[in-house]
Amino acid sequence: MHLRGLMDKYELYPEPFNFIYKALHIKIMHHPYYLTPDADLIVYGHTHYYEASVNGKRLFINPGEVCARKKPLCECALLHVKSQSWKITRFMCKPKERIWKTQTITLNHA
């Protein structure tokens, strides 16, 4: 890991980082090298493109890129966990317009 020397200074964690929040097993990482269905929620980045898919009961999500460095679109996502589904609201805007649009989808995991 090329950031290993900065881990203590900025509280960085090795990838993937696993934790449990309200009985939900979550795995997060920047690089999508560990996209295995071994958690309830798998959050990744690196590609800079929004993506959300369900594999069985597991949600794989890349919230996109909020700073519009690699493409002319700012993106982020808000996740609402429901007992039978994942409700994802995607926010997007062109950097110079600053008008955010939303798209909401519900993916079942029952």
C-alpha positions as CSV (number, residue, x, y, z in Angstrom):
1,M,0.0,0.0,0.0
2,H,1.6,3.3,-1.1
3,L,-0.1,5.2,1.7
4,R,1.3,3.0,4.5
5,G,3.6,5.7,5.8
6,L,0.6,8.0,6.2
7,M,-1.7,5.6,8.0
8,D,-1.0,6.8,11.5
9,K,-1.0,10.5,10.6
10,Y,-4.4,10.4,8.9
11,E,-6.0,7.4,10.5
12,L,-6.0,5.4,7.3
13,Y,-7.0,1.7,7.4
14,P,-5.8,-1.2,5.3
15,E,-8.2,-2.3,2.6
16,P,-10.8,-3.8,2.8
17,F,-12.1,-2.3,6.1
18,N,-14.8,-4.3,7.7
19,F,-17.2,-3.3,10.5
20,I,-20.6,-3.9,11.8
21,Y,-23.3,-1.2,12.2
22,K,-26.7,-2.2,13.7
23,A,-26.2,-5.8,12.7
24,L,-25.2,-4.9,9.2
25,H,-21.8,-6.2,8.1
26,I,-20.2,-3.5,6.0
27,K,-17.0,-3.7,3.9
28,I,-15.5,-0.5,2.4
29,M,-12.5,0.0,0.1
30,H,-11.1,2.4,-2.4
31,H,-9.9,-0.2,-4.9
32,P,-12.4,-2.7,-6.1
33,Y,-9.9,-5.6,-5.7
34,Y,-12.0,-7.2,-2.9
35,L,-15.5,-7.3,-4.5
36,T,-16.5,-10.6,-3.0
37,P,-19.9,-11.2,-1.5
38,D,-18.6,-11.6,2.1
39,A,-20.5,-8.7,3.7
40,D,-24.1,-7.3,3.6
41,L,-23.0,-4.0,2.1
42,I,-19.8,-3.6,-0.1
43,V,-18.8,0.0,-0.8
44,Y,-16.0,0.7,-3.2
45,G,-14.6,3.5,-5.3
46,H,-11.6,4.0,-7.7
47,T,-13.6,3.9,-10.9
48,H,-15.3,7.2,-10.3
49,Y,-18.5,5.9,-11.7
50,Y,-21.8,5.3,-9.8
51,E,-22.9,1.7,-9.8
52,A,-25.3,-0.2,-7.6
53,S,-26.3,-3.9,-7.8
54,V,-27.6,-6.7,-5.6
55,N,-26.1,-10.1,-5.5
56,G,-28.4,-12.3,-3.4
57,K,-28.9,-10.2,-0.2
58,R,-25.7,-8.2,-0.7
59,L,-25.5,-4.7,-2.1
60,F,-22.4,-3.6,-4.1
61,I,-22.3,0.2,-4.5
62,N,-19.9,2.7,-5.9
63,P,-21.2,6.2,-5.0
64,G,-19.4,7.8,-7.9
65,E,-17.1,10.9,-7.6
66,V,-18.1,14.0,-5.8
67,C,-15.3,16.3,-7.0
68,A,-15.7,15.8,-10.8
69,R,-12.0,15.2,-11.3
70,K,-12.3,12.4,-13.9
71,K,-15.6,13.3,-15.5
72,P,-17.8,16.4,-15.8
73,L,-20.3,15.1,-13.2
74,C,-20.4,15.3,-9.4
75,E,-22.0,12.3,-7.8
76,C,-22.8,10.9,-4.4
77,A,-25.3,8.5,-2.9
78,L,-27.5,8.2,0.2
79,L,-28.4,4.7,1.3
80,H,-31.5,3.9,3.3
81,V,-31.5,0.3,4.6
82,K,-34.9,-1.3,4.9
83,S,-35.8,-4.8,6.1
84,Q,-36.5,-6.1,2.6
85,S,-34.8,-3.6,0.4
86,W,-32.0,-1.1,-0.2
87,K,-33.3,2.4,-1.1
88,I,-30.6,4.4,-2.9
89,T,-30.8,8.1,-3.7
90,R,-28.2,9.2,-6.2
91,F,-27.3,12.9,-6.3
92,M,-25.6,14.3,-9.4
93,C,-24.8,17.7,-10.9
94,K,-22.6,19.4,-13.4
95,P,-19.9,21.3,-11.5
96,K,-20.6,24.7,-12.9
97,E,-24.4,24.4,-12.7
98,R,-24.6,23.5,-9.0
99,I,-28.1,22.3,-9.5
100,W,-28.4,18.8,-8.0
101,K,-30.6,16.2,-9.6
102,T,-31.7,13.1,-7.8
103,Q,-32.6,9.5,-8.9
104,T,-34.0,7.1,-6.4
105,I,-34.0,3.3,-6.9
106,T,-35.1,0.5,-4.6
107,L,-33.3,-2.9,-4.9
108,N,-34.9,-5.8,-3.1
109,H,-32.7,-8.2,-1.1
110,A,-35.3,-10.5,0.5
